[in-house]
Amino acid sequence: MYQQLIKVGENMEEILREYFPTDRYYGVALSVDNYWSYYQTLEVMEAREHPYWHYLLRLAFFNKTHQPPPSMWDIEFLYPFLKTIKFDFSSRPLGWREHCALNYYPENSSPVVIIVNPKLRTPRESDFINVGEYSYRVVYDNGQPSRAIYNPVVGFFDEFIFRKKMAPSVLVKSPKVTTGTLGGILCGHATGKKYLASCAHVLQTIGNDVFSQHKRFEKIGKVIHTEIPDLSALNDTCSIEHNPDLHSIDIALAEMTTSPNRIKNLNKLAKADKIAKISEMSPNMKVSFTGKSSGTVEARLGPLTLWDQIEFEEGKRCFGRIFQLKPLGRQYIYSPLARHGDSGSWITQTDGVSTAWCGVVIATGEGRAEACFSETIISKCNHALGENLTL
C-alpha cells in the first residue's frame, strides 16, 4: 500500500504544501482509514475466492460500532496474500457510507487520512480539506518533532546493563565520537566485498575508521559511502523548491576489514533473506528491529511520511518518502519506541517462510520512530557504487 500512498502524495503535494506550509508544520504523513482497509481487503478476498473470507466477514459483523476487528496483519497466514493486494482508493467497500455517517465524515470522504505535525499547538483550522472531488480527514499530531537517535558518547553504564540483549554496536571516533547500531551486512555481487551498514549520521564521513563499541581499539571497517539529505537552510527547512526529489535515505556503508566472527552480538540480528518491496509494505504490518540500546522491539508499520524535518545535532534535515513505526498496542503514556544508539537498526518482517529487510531506523518521536525504505537504499547505493548489493 505504501507505493500507492506515495503516488497519492505526489499528486497532492503542491496543494498539501499550500494548506500546511513548512513555516507552520514540521511535516505531513498519509495513512488509510482502518475500516476501509479491512472491508476493502474482504472484497478482494471475495473476488479471488479466498477460503477465509466468509470467516473474516462474520467476524466483522460481530462488531456493532462499524469499527473493524484487529488488523488483518495480526493473522500471520494471510501475510503472503495481503502483500499481493493493489488497493484502489476510489473504491468504497460495504458499509462505507454508514461508517462515514456514524463518524460525521462528509459523504465524499476519501479513505486516505492526512496526518500533520504543527509547530505551534494552535486550534485546529479544519478537520477536513477538499482536494478535487474528495474530502480528506486531517489528524493533528501535536507531538515533538522527530530527532536522530545516535548516541553522542560511549555509554559504558548502559552497555553494562543492556549487554545481554544489545545488537552489535559501531563506534566512530573522528571528527566526533558517535555510536549506533550495526544493522546488518551487505555483499557486493561483483566484487565479493562485504559492507557494514548503519546510518550516515552515525558513521559520519567517507574515510572514517569504524570500531566495535565492545573492542574500541579493534578496527572492523572503513567508511566508503554515505548518503543523507543536506542540512536545511534556516529560512526554508523543507520546501519543494529546495527538495524537489524527496526520496530520502540515511545510510553509510563501511568496507569490512575483519571477520564477522569478531563482531560481538552479530548473531542477535534477524537474518533477512530478501529485500522488501515498497509495494508489498502496508500500514499495520507487524515488524521488529534490534537496537543496541533497546534490544529487540516489536512494532507496526505506521503512516507514510511525505516530508518531515528531522532534528540532528548540527541542524535540521528534510526527509521525504520515508515511513513511521508505531507501537504494537495503544499507548496511554508515550514512551520511546527507539532510544539513543538505535540508529542504524534494520527493520525486518517475517511471514513464517522468509524474512524481509524493510528499512533502517533513523529517528524517533513521541510514540513513533522514523525509518527509510531498504528498496530505496539498495537502489541508490547500487547507482552510487556501481555495485549489485545483496544480503
mmCIF file of C-alpha atoms in Angstrom:
data_model
loop_
_atom_site.group_PDB
_atom_site.id
_atom_site.type_symbol
_atom_site.label_atom_id
_atom_site.label_comp_id
_atom_site.label_asym_id
_atom_site.label_seq_id
_atom_site.Cartn_x
_atom_site.Cartn_y
_atom_site.Cartn_z
ATOM 1 C CA MET A 1 0.000 0.000 0.000
ATOM 2 C CA TYR A 2 2.925 2.369 0.573
ATOM 3 C CA GLN A 3 3.570 2.575 -3.180
ATOM 4 C CA GLN A 4 0.005 3.741 -3.776
ATOM 5 C CA LEU A 5 0.228 6.249 -0.928
ATOM 6 C CA ILE A 6 3.393 7.671 -2.485
ATOM 7 C CA LYS A 7 1.530 8.220 -5.766
ATOM 8 C CA VAL A 8 -1.374 9.891 -3.954
ATOM 9 C CA GLY A 9 1.074 12.130 -2.121
ATOM 10 C CA GLU A 10 2.863 13.113 -5.330
ATOM 11 C CA ASN A 11 -0.432 14.095 -6.936
ATOM 12 C CA MET A 12 -1.464 16.157 -3.894
ATOM 13 C CA GLU A 13 1.893 17.552 -2.797
ATOM 14 C CA GLU A 14 1.609 21.101 -4.128
ATOM 15 C CA ILE A 15 -1.869 21.514 -2.636
ATOM 16 C CA LEU A 16 -0.783 19.999 0.689
ATOM 17 C CA ARG A 17 2.134 22.432 0.885
ATOM 18 C CA GLU A 18 -0.310 25.312 0.473
ATOM 19 C CA TYR A 19 -2.513 24.010 3.280
ATOM 20 C CA PHE A 20 0.382 23.005 5.545
ATOM 21 C CA PRO A 21 3.366 25.322 4.869
ATOM 22 C CA THR A 22 6.726 24.339 6.340
ATOM 23 C CA ASP A 23 6.976 27.511 8.419
ATOM 24 C CA ARG A 24 3.995 26.269 10.479
ATOM 25 C CA TYR A 25 4.196 22.469 10.204
ATOM 26 C CA TYR A 26 7.083 20.073 10.726
ATOM 27 C CA GLY A 27 5.768 17.507 8.307
ATOM 28 C CA VAL A 28 2.879 15.709 6.608
ATOM 29 C CA ALA A 29 2.143 11.975 6.506
ATOM 30 C CA LEU A 30 -0.512 9.793 4.876
ATOM 31 C CA SER A 31 -2.332 6.770 6.237
ATOM 32 C CA VAL A 32 -5.561 4.880 5.483
ATOM 33 C CA ASP A 33 -8.810 4.541 7.403
ATOM 34 C CA ASN A 34 -8.772 1.196 9.238
ATOM 35 C CA TYR A 35 -12.417 0.428 8.486
ATOM 36 C CA TRP A 36 -11.896 0.988 4.764
ATOM 37 C CA SER A 37 -8.715 -1.103 4.730
ATOM 38 C CA TYR A 38 -10.401 -4.078 6.429
ATOM 39 C CA TYR A 39 -13.527 -4.191 4.271
ATOM 40 C CA GLN A 40 -11.703 -3.386 1.062
ATOM 41 C CA THR A 41 -9.458 -6.368 1.772
ATOM 42 C CA LEU A 42 -12.553 -8.513 2.325
ATOM 43 C CA GLU A 43 -13.897 -7.527 -1.093
ATOM 44 C CA VAL A 44 -10.608 -8.505 -2.738
ATOM 45 C CA MET A 45 -10.684 -11.816 -0.863
ATOM 46 C CA GLU A 46 -14.213 -12.465 -2.077
ATOM 47 C CA ALA A 47 -13.298 -11.653 -5.673
ATOM 48 C CA ARG A 48 -10.341 -14.044 -5.511
ATOM 49 C CA GLU A 49 -12.432 -16.701 -3.692
ATOM 50 C CA HIS A 50 -10.106 -16.806 -0.724
ATOM 51 C CA PRO A 51 -11.171 -19.653 1.618
ATOM 52 C CA TYR A 52 -11.182 -17.468 4.740
ATOM 53 C CA TRP A 53 -13.204 -14.502 3.558
ATOM 54 C CA HIS A 54 -16.507 -15.881 4.936
ATOM 55 C CA TYR A 55 -14.994 -16.286 8.385
ATOM 56 C CA LEU A 56 -13.490 -12.776 8.414
ATOM 57 C CA LEU A 57 -16.761 -11.250 7.204
ATOM 58 C CA ARG A 58 -18.717 -12.954 10.009
ATOM 59 C CA LEU A 59 -16.098 -11.763 12.498
ATOM 60 C CA ALA A 60 -16.571 -8.201 11.281
ATOM 61 C CA PHE A 61 -20.351 -8.295 11.718
ATOM 62 C CA PHE A 62 -19.990 -9.142 15.389
ATOM 63 C CA ASN A 63 -18.811 -5.583 15.874
ATOM 64 C CA LYS A 64 -21.797 -3.221 16.094
ATOM 65 C CA THR A 65 -19.954 0.116 16.010
ATOM 66 C CA HIS A 66 -18.591 -0.089 12.476
ATOM 67 C CA GLN A 67 -15.053 -0.413 13.772
ATOM 68 C CA PRO A 68 -13.178 -3.336 12.232
ATOM 69 C CA PRO A 69 -11.763 -6.228 14.253
ATOM 70 C CA PRO A 70 -7.983 -6.283 14.885
ATOM 71 C CA SER A 71 -5.816 -5.698 11.843
ATOM 72 C CA MET A 72 -5.589 -8.480 9.296
ATOM 73 C CA TRP A 73 -1.826 -8.154 9.730
ATOM 74 C CA ASP A 74 -2.358 -9.890 13.083
ATOM 75 C CA ILE A 75 -3.239 -13.053 11.133
ATOM 76 C CA GLU A 76 0.127 -14.451 10.089
ATOM 77 C CA PHE A 77 -1.070 -16.956 7.484
ATOM 78 C CA LEU A 78 -2.635 -14.084 5.495
ATOM 79 C CA TYR A 79 0.699 -12.264 5.011
ATOM 80 C CA PRO A 80 1.555 -13.705 1.562
ATOM 81 C CA PHE A 81 -1.938 -12.868 0.308
ATOM 82 C CA LEU A 82 -2.036 -9.360 1.772
ATOM 83 C CA LYS A 83 1.258 -8.448 0.114
ATOM 84 C CA THR A 84 -0.258 -9.061 -3.320
ATOM 85 C CA ILE A 85 -3.195 -6.650 -2.964
ATOM 86 C CA LYS A 86 -3.176 -3.440 -5.019
ATOM 87 C CA PHE A 87 -5.683 -1.140 -3.343
ATOM 88 C CA ASP A 88 -7.951 1.229 -5.249
ATOM 89 C CA PHE A 89 -8.568 4.309 -3.109
ATOM 90 C CA SER A 90 -11.516 5.322 -5.296
ATOM 91 C CA SER A 91 -13.380 2.141 -4.329
ATOM 92 C CA ARG A 92 -15.938 2.207 -1.498
ATOM 93 C CA PRO A 93 -16.459 -1.103 0.327
ATOM 94 C CA LEU A 94 -19.515 -2.468 2.118
ATOM 95 C CA GLY A 95 -20.866 -0.120 4.789
ATOM 96 C CA TRP A 96 -18.557 2.805 3.983
ATOM 97 C CA ARG A 97 -21.424 5.314 3.774
ATOM 98 C CA GLU A 98 -22.790 4.202 7.161
ATOM 99 C CA HIS A 99 -19.287 4.337 8.643
ATOM 100 C CA CYS A 100 -18.882 7.939 7.447
ATOM 101 C CA ALA A 101 -22.307 8.927 8.791
ATOM 102 C CA LEU A 102 -21.602 7.420 12.234
ATOM 103 C CA ASN A 103 -18.308 9.316 12.465
ATOM 104 C CA TYR A 104 -19.709 12.568 10.979
ATOM 105 C CA TYR A 105 -17.480 12.395 7.919
ATOM 106 C CA PRO A 106 -18.577 14.029 4.651
ATOM 107 C CA GLU A 107 -20.251 11.695 2.166
ATOM 108 C CA ASN A 108 -17.401 12.148 -0.310
ATOM 109 C CA SER A 109 -14.699 11.256 2.242
ATOM 110 C CA SER A 110 -11.566 9.614 0.925
ATOM 111 C CA PRO A 111 -10.132 6.658 2.857
ATOM 112 C CA VAL A 112 -6.734 8.406 2.791
ATOM 113 C CA VAL A 113 -6.017 10.230 6.060
ATOM 114 C CA ILE A 114 -3.651 13.227 6.279
ATOM 115 C CA ILE A 115 -1.573 13.475 9.465
ATOM 116 C CA VAL A 116 0.161 16.784 10.212
ATOM 117 C CA ASN A 117 2.562 17.863 12.947
ATOM 118 C CA PRO A 118 2.077 21.596 13.719
ATOM 119 C CA LYS A 119 4.941 23.614 15.181
ATOM 120 C CA LEU A 120 2.577 25.524 17.485
ATOM 121 C CA ARG A 121 -0.309 23.944 19.373
ATOM 122 C CA THR A 122 -2.912 26.236 17.914
ATOM 123 C CA PRO A 123 -6.638 25.421 17.491
ATOM 124 C CA ARG A 124 -7.420 23.233 14.529
ATOM 125 C CA GLU A 125 -8.250 25.103 11.350
ATOM 126 C CA SER A 126 -10.233 22.264 9.798
ATOM 127 C CA ASP A 127 -10.850 18.552 10.288
ATOM 128 C CA PHE A 128 -11.234 18.063 6.518
ATOM 129 C CA ILE A 129 -9.778 19.574 3.380
ATOM 130 C CA ASN A 130 -11.168 19.268 -0.132
ATOM 131 C CA VAL A 131 -8.824 18.155 -2.894
ATOM 132 C CA GLY A 132 -10.510 17.525 -6.216
ATOM 133 C CA GLU A 133 -13.719 15.541 -5.753
ATOM 134 C CA TYR A 134 -12.837 14.103 -2.334
ATOM 135 C CA SER A 135 -12.654 15.301 1.252
ATOM 136 C CA TYR A 136 -9.627 14.191 3.237
ATOM 137 C CA ARG A 137 -9.663 13.820 7.005
ATOM 138 C CA VAL A 138 -6.890 15.716 8.786
ATOM 139 C CA VAL A 139 -5.424 14.394 12.044
ATOM 140 C CA TYR A 140 -3.298 16.795 14.115
ATOM 141 C CA ASP A 141 -0.313 15.209 15.848
ATOM 142 C CA ASN A 142 0.907 17.690 18.462
ATOM 143 C CA GLY A 143 3.928 15.655 19.494
ATOM 144 C CA GLN A 144 7.513 16.830 19.473
ATOM 145 C CA PRO A 145 9.451 16.780 16.171
ATOM 146 C CA SER A 146 11.456 13.700 15.265
ATOM 147 C CA ARG A 147 15.089 13.561 16.367
ATOM 148 C CA ALA A 148 18.006 11.443 15.189
ATOM 149 C CA ILE A 149 18.948 8.805 17.764
ATOM 150 C CA TYR A 150 22.663 8.169 17.544
ATOM 151 C CA ASN A 151 24.498 8.177 20.856
ATOM 152 C CA PRO A 152 26.991 11.073 21.023
ATOM 153 C CA VAL A 153 29.008 9.471 23.825
ATOM 154 C CA VAL A 154 30.009 5.945 24.670
ATOM 155 C CA GLY A 155 27.666 4.922 27.490
ATOM 156 C CA PHE A 156 29.601 2.328 29.476
ATOM 157 C CA PHE A 157 26.873 2.086 32.123
ATOM 158 C CA ASP A 158 24.156 1.453 29.528
ATOM 159 C CA GLU A 159 26.417 -1.001 27.784
ATOM 160 C CA PHE A 160 26.903 -2.908 31.037
ATOM 161 C CA ILE A 161 23.162 -3.069 31.789
ATOM 162 C CA PHE A 162 21.923 -3.957 28.313
ATOM 163 C CA ARG A 163 24.848 -6.068 27.106
ATOM 164 C CA LYS A 164 22.817 -9.302 27.132
ATOM 165 C CA LYS A 165 20.257 -8.016 24.660
ATOM 166 C CA MET A 166 22.191 -5.413 22.670
ATOM 167 C CA ALA A 167 22.633 -5.601 18.922
ATOM 168 C CA PRO A 168 26.157 -5.191 17.516
ATOM 169 C CA SER A 169 27.230 -1.578 18.023
ATOM 170 C CA VAL A 170 29.567 0.575 15.965
ATOM 171 C CA LEU A 171 31.799 3.412 17.119
ATOM 172 C CA VAL A 172 33.369 6.276 15.181
ATOM 173 C CA LYS A 173 35.990 8.444 16.909
ATOM 174 C CA SER A 174 36.502 11.264 14.407
ATOM 175 C CA PRO A 175 35.666 14.103 13.983
ATOM 176 C CA LYS A 176 33.405 13.420 16.990
ATOM 177 C CA VAL A 177 32.628 10.287 18.966
ATOM 178 C CA THR A 178 29.346 8.695 17.898
ATOM 179 C CA THR A 179 27.882 5.245 18.458
ATOM 180 C CA GLY A 180 24.965 3.481 16.848
ATOM 181 C CA THR A 181 23.720 0.076 15.766
ATOM 182 C CA LEU A 182 25.212 -2.141 13.091
ATOM 183 C CA GLY A 183 22.042 -3.115 11.252
ATOM 184 C CA GLY A 184 23.465 -5.792 9.011
ATOM 185 C CA ILE A 185 25.972 -6.745 6.329
ATOM 186 C CA LEU A 186 25.576 -6.239 2.590
ATOM 187 C CA CYS A 187 27.587 -8.114 -0.034
ATOM 188 C CA GLY A 188 28.850 -6.790 -3.352
ATOM 189 C CA HIS A 189 27.849 -9.302 -6.022
ATOM 190 C CA ALA A 190 30.510 -8.131 -8.478
ATOM 191 C CA THR A 191 33.457 -7.635 -6.107
ATOM 192 C CA GLY A 192 32.636 -10.085 -3.314
ATOM 193 C CA LYS A 193 33.315 -7.367 -0.735
ATOM 194 C CA LYS A 194 31.291 -7.160 2.468
ATOM 195 C CA TYR A 195 29.931 -3.871 3.780
ATOM 196 C CA LEU A 196 28.802 -2.953 7.282
ATOM 197 C CA ALA A 197 25.574 -0.931 7.101
ATOM 198 C CA SER A 198 24.471 1.743 9.558
ATOM 199 C CA CYS A 199 23.265 5.361 9.433
ATOM 200 C CA ALA A 200 25.290 8.144 7.838
ATOM 201 C CA HIS A 201 24.770 10.348 10.888
ATOM 202 C CA VAL A 202 26.457 7.600 12.947
ATOM 203 C CA LEU A 203 29.432 6.722 10.707
ATOM 204 C CA GLN A 204 29.714 10.362 9.578
ATOM 205 C CA THR A 205 32.109 10.794 6.632
ATOM 206 C CA ILE A 206 33.904 8.730 3.994
ATOM 207 C CA GLY A 207 37.305 7.538 5.162
ATOM 208 C CA ASN A 208 36.387 7.189 8.836
ATOM 209 C CA ASP A 209 37.585 4.085 10.632
ATOM 210 C CA VAL A 210 34.810 2.062 12.262
ATOM 211 C CA PHE A 211 35.285 0.195 15.523
ATOM 212 C CA SER A 212 33.183 -2.195 17.564
ATOM 213 C CA GLN A 213 31.993 -0.485 20.731
ATOM 214 C CA HIS A 214 32.957 -3.622 22.674
ATOM 215 C CA LYS A 215 36.516 -3.625 21.292
ATOM 216 C CA ARG A 216 37.245 0.042 20.921
ATOM 217 C CA PHE A 217 40.784 -0.409 19.644
ATOM 218 C CA GLU A 218 39.962 -3.049 17.026
ATOM 219 C CA LYS A 219 39.064 -1.638 13.628
ATOM 220 C CA ILE A 220 36.290 -3.518 11.855
ATOM 221 C CA GLY A 221 35.786 -1.363 8.741
ATOM 222 C CA LYS A 222 36.368 1.846 6.810
ATOM 223 C CA VAL A 223 33.530 4.064 5.538
ATOM 224 C CA ILE A 224 33.388 4.083 1.721
ATOM 225 C CA HIS A 225 29.946 5.594 1.065
ATOM 226 C CA THR A 226 27.430 7.844 2.845
ATOM 227 C CA GLU A 227 24.157 9.413 1.765
ATOM 228 C CA ILE A 228 21.978 11.750 3.818
ATOM 229 C CA PRO A 229 19.975 14.911 2.990
ATOM 230 C CA ASP A 230 21.890 18.182 3.254
ATOM 231 C CA LEU A 231 21.388 20.443 6.220
ATOM 232 C CA SER A 232 18.375 22.674 5.667
ATOM 233 C CA ALA A 233 18.528 26.425 5.239
ATOM 234 C CA LEU A 234 17.317 28.371 8.253
ATOM 235 C CA ASN A 235 14.578 30.175 6.337
ATOM 236 C CA ASP A 236 13.288 27.213 4.349
ATOM 237 C CA THR A 237 13.664 23.862 6.034
ATOM 238 C CA CYS A 238 11.578 21.544 3.865
ATOM 239 C CA SER A 239 10.237 23.195 0.723
ATOM 240 C CA ILE A 240 9.531 21.632 -2.639
ATOM 241 C CA GLU A 241 11.832 24.230 -4.245
ATOM 242 C CA HIS A 242 14.840 23.089 -2.214
ATOM 243 C CA ASN A 243 13.895 19.384 -2.147
ATOM 244 C CA PRO A 244 12.206 18.518 -5.449
ATOM 245 C CA ASP A 245 13.016 14.792 -5.218
ATOM 246 C CA LEU A 246 12.204 13.685 -1.707
ATOM 247 C CA HIS A 247 13.094 10.000 -1.645
ATOM 248 C CA SER A 248 15.419 10.186 1.312
ATOM 249 C CA ILE A 249 17.814 7.760 2.927
ATOM 250 C CA ASP A 250 20.276 7.994 5.814
ATOM 251 C CA ILE A 251 22.805 5.272 5.154
ATOM 252 C CA ALA A 252 26.523 4.615 5.367
ATOM 253 C CA LEU A 253 28.495 1.602 4.153
ATOM 254 C CA ALA A 254 31.863 0.614 5.583
ATOM 255 C CA GLU A 255 34.006 -1.990 3.871
ATOM 256 C CA MET A 256 34.577 -4.783 6.388
ATOM 257 C CA THR A 257 38.193 -5.308 7.401
ATOM 258 C CA THR A 258 37.719 -8.135 9.915
ATOM 259 C CA SER A 259 35.954 -11.474 10.207
ATOM 260 C CA PRO A 260 32.225 -11.384 11.095
ATOM 261 C CA ASN A 261 33.079 -13.772 13.953
ATOM 262 C CA ARG A 262 34.937 -10.943 15.704
ATOM 263 C CA ILE A 263 31.887 -8.644 15.794
ATOM 264 C CA LYS A 264 30.095 -9.176 19.091
ATOM 265 C CA ASN A 265 26.307 -9.773 19.097
ATOM 266 C CA LEU A 266 26.133 -10.155 15.311
ATOM 267 C CA ASN A 267 24.211 -13.389 15.875
ATOM 268 C CA LYS A 268 21.407 -11.455 17.622
ATOM 269 C CA LEU A 269 20.292 -9.808 14.407
ATOM 270 C CA ALA A 270 17.408 -11.262 12.379
ATOM 271 C CA LYS A 271 18.850 -12.841 9.247
ATOM 272 C CA ALA A 272 16.943 -11.352 6.335
ATOM 273 C CA ASP A 273 16.904 -13.339 3.101
ATOM 274 C CA LYS A 274 15.250 -10.801 0.825
ATOM 275 C CA ILE A 275 14.707 -7.062 0.391
ATOM 276 C CA ALA A 276 11.109 -5.962 0.955
ATOM 277 C CA LYS A 277 9.483 -4.136 -1.938
ATOM 278 C CA ILE A 278 7.746 -0.867 -1.107
ATOM 279 C CA SER A 279 4.664 -2.143 -2.940
ATOM 280 C CA GLU A 280 4.443 -5.102 -0.508
ATOM 281 C CA MET A 281 4.597 -2.975 2.648
ATOM 282 C CA SER A 282 1.476 -1.541 4.294
ATOM 283 C CA PRO A 283 0.478 0.289 7.468
ATOM 284 C CA ASN A 284 -0.239 -2.098 10.387
ATOM 285 C CA MET A 285 2.171 -4.764 9.124
ATOM 286 C CA LYS A 286 3.945 -6.309 12.121
ATOM 287 C CA VAL A 287 7.722 -5.854 12.096
ATOM 288 C CA SER A 288 10.650 -5.816 14.521
ATOM 289 C CA PHE A 289 14.102 -4.310 14.902
ATOM 290 C CA THR A 290 17.052 -4.938 17.212
ATOM 291 C CA GLY A 291 18.862 -1.875 18.524
ATOM 292 C CA LYS A 292 21.982 -1.656 20.631
ATOM 293 C CA SER A 293 20.103 0.198 23.389
ATOM 294 C CA SER A 294 16.548 -1.172 23.147
ATOM 295 C CA GLY A 295 17.252 -4.765 22.219
ATOM 296 C CA THR A 296 14.553 -6.441 20.131
ATOM 297 C CA VAL A 297 11.444 -4.291 19.671
ATOM 298 C CA GLU A 298 8.200 -5.403 18.013
ATOM 299 C CA ALA A 299 6.192 -2.716 16.241
ATOM 300 C CA ARG A 300 3.787 -1.965 13.415
ATOM 301 C CA LEU A 301 4.397 -0.053 10.229
ATOM 302 C CA GLY A 302 2.747 3.355 10.511
ATOM 303 C CA PRO A 303 1.900 6.203 8.142
ATOM 304 C CA LEU A 304 3.925 7.144 5.079
ATOM 305 C CA THR A 305 5.829 10.382 5.724
ATOM 306 C CA LEU A 306 5.617 12.664 2.685
ATOM 307 C CA TRP A 307 8.046 15.120 4.223
ATOM 308 C CA ASP A 308 9.371 15.818 7.697
ATOM 309 C CA GLN A 309 12.001 17.992 9.349
ATOM 310 C CA ILE A 310 14.212 15.736 11.462
ATOM 311 C CA GLU A 311 16.462 17.345 14.044
ATOM 312 C CA PHE A 312 20.150 16.451 14.207
ATOM 313 C CA GLU A 313 22.848 17.774 16.493
ATOM 314 C CA GLU A 314 24.182 20.012 13.720
ATOM 315 C CA GLY A 315 20.777 21.210 12.474
ATOM 316 C CA LYS A 316 17.639 20.067 10.641
ATOM 317 C CA ARG A 317 17.440 17.898 7.562
ATOM 318 C CA CYS A 318 14.423 17.384 5.328
ATOM 319 C CA PHE A 319 13.379 13.785 4.697
ATOM 320 C CA GLY A 320 10.632 12.528 2.450
ATOM 321 C CA ARG A 321 9.032 9.272 1.301
ATOM 322 C CA ILE A 322 10.059 7.512 4.493
ATOM 323 C CA PHE A 323 7.814 5.558 6.862
ATOM 324 C CA GLN A 324 6.895 5.523 10.523
ATOM 325 C CA LEU A 325 6.879 2.765 13.110
ATOM 326 C CA LYS A 326 4.165 2.592 15.760
ATOM 327 C CA PRO A 327 3.804 0.513 18.954
ATOM 328 C CA LEU A 328 2.013 -2.824 18.670
ATOM 329 C CA GLY A 329 -0.729 -1.704 21.080
ATOM 330 C CA ARG A 330 -2.320 1.525 22.227
ATOM 331 C CA GLN A 331 -0.109 3.726 24.391
ATOM 332 C CA TYR A 332 -1.795 5.809 27.089
ATOM 333 C CA ILE A 333 1.543 7.368 28.078
ATOM 334 C CA TYR A 334 4.002 7.903 25.260
ATOM 335 C CA SER A 335 7.279 6.044 25.671
ATOM 336 C CA PRO A 336 10.134 5.949 23.163
ATOM 337 C CA LEU A 337 9.802 3.253 20.532
ATOM 338 C CA ALA A 338 13.523 3.617 19.796
ATOM 339 C CA ARG A 339 16.259 5.019 22.006
ATOM 340 C CA HIS A 340 19.568 6.804 21.621
ATOM 341 C CA GLY A 341 22.004 4.416 19.977
ATOM 342 C CA ASP A 342 19.347 2.513 17.988
ATOM 343 C CA SER A 343 20.088 4.447 14.780
ATOM 344 C CA GLY A 344 21.051 2.023 12.037
ATOM 345 C CA SER A 345 18.864 -0.853 13.247
ATOM 346 C CA TRP A 346 17.404 -2.947 10.453
ATOM 347 C CA ILE A 347 13.638 -3.418 10.415
ATOM 348 C CA THR A 348 12.571 -6.915 9.397
ATOM 349 C CA GLN A 349 9.310 -8.722 8.774
ATOM 350 C CA THR A 350 8.766 -12.465 8.741
ATOM 351 C CA ASP A 351 5.815 -14.361 7.313
ATOM 352 C CA GLY A 352 6.798 -17.767 8.647
ATOM 353 C CA VAL A 353 8.541 -18.688 5.399
ATOM 354 C CA SER A 354 11.046 -15.906 4.797
ATOM 355 C CA THR A 355 12.356 -12.767 6.491
ATOM 356 C CA ALA A 356 12.381 -9.489 4.574
ATOM 357 C CA TRP A 357 14.516 -6.434 5.274
ATOM 358 C CA CYS A 358 12.129 -3.456 5.248
ATOM 359 C CA GLY A 359 14.269 -0.457 6.217
ATOM 360 C CA VAL A 360 16.595 1.311 8.671
ATOM 361 C CA VAL A 361 15.670 3.185 11.865
ATOM 362 C CA ILE A 362 16.926 6.783 11.709
ATOM 363 C CA ALA A 363 14.940 8.889 14.211
ATOM 364 C CA THR A 364 12.366 8.841 16.988
ATOM 365 C CA GLY A 365 9.432 10.976 18.110
ATOM 366 C CA GLU A 366 6.609 10.724 20.634
ATOM 367 C CA GLY A 367 5.157 7.239 20.247
ATOM 368 C CA ARG A 368 6.811 6.635 16.891
ATOM 369 C CA ALA A 369 10.082 6.047 15.071
ATOM 370 C CA GLU A 370 11.087 7.097 11.550
ATOM 371 C CA ALA A 371 12.769 4.827 9.012
ATOM 372 C CA CYS A 372 13.848 4.800 5.378
ATOM 373 C CA PHE A 373 12.987 2.066 2.868
ATOM 374 C CA SER A 374 15.501 -0.698 2.166
ATOM 375 C CA GLU A 375 14.475 -0.808 -1.508
ATOM 376 C CA THR A 376 15.396 2.878 -1.878
ATOM 377 C CA ILE A 377 18.689 2.290 -0.011
ATOM 378 C CA ILE A 378 19.726 -0.561 -2.292
ATOM 379 C CA SER A 379 18.744 1.329 -5.456
ATOM 380 C CA LYS A 380 20.676 4.474 -4.516
ATOM 381 C CA CYS A 381 23.746 2.640 -3.219
ATOM 382 C CA ASN A 382 23.926 0.447 -6.338
ATOM 383 C CA HIS A 383 23.791 3.555 -8.505
ATOM 384 C CA ALA A 384 26.475 5.354 -6.477
ATOM 385 C CA LEU A 385 28.881 2.408 -6.176
ATOM 386 C CA GLY A 386 28.244 0.658 -9.483
ATOM 387 C CA GLU A 387 27.552 -2.468 -7.461
ATOM 388 C CA ASN A 388 24.828 -5.072 -7.212
ATOM 389 C CA LEU A 389 24.365 -5.289 -3.456
ATOM 390 C CA THR A 390 22.750 -8.373 -1.953
ATOM 391 C CA LEU A 391 22.026 -9.665 1.543
#
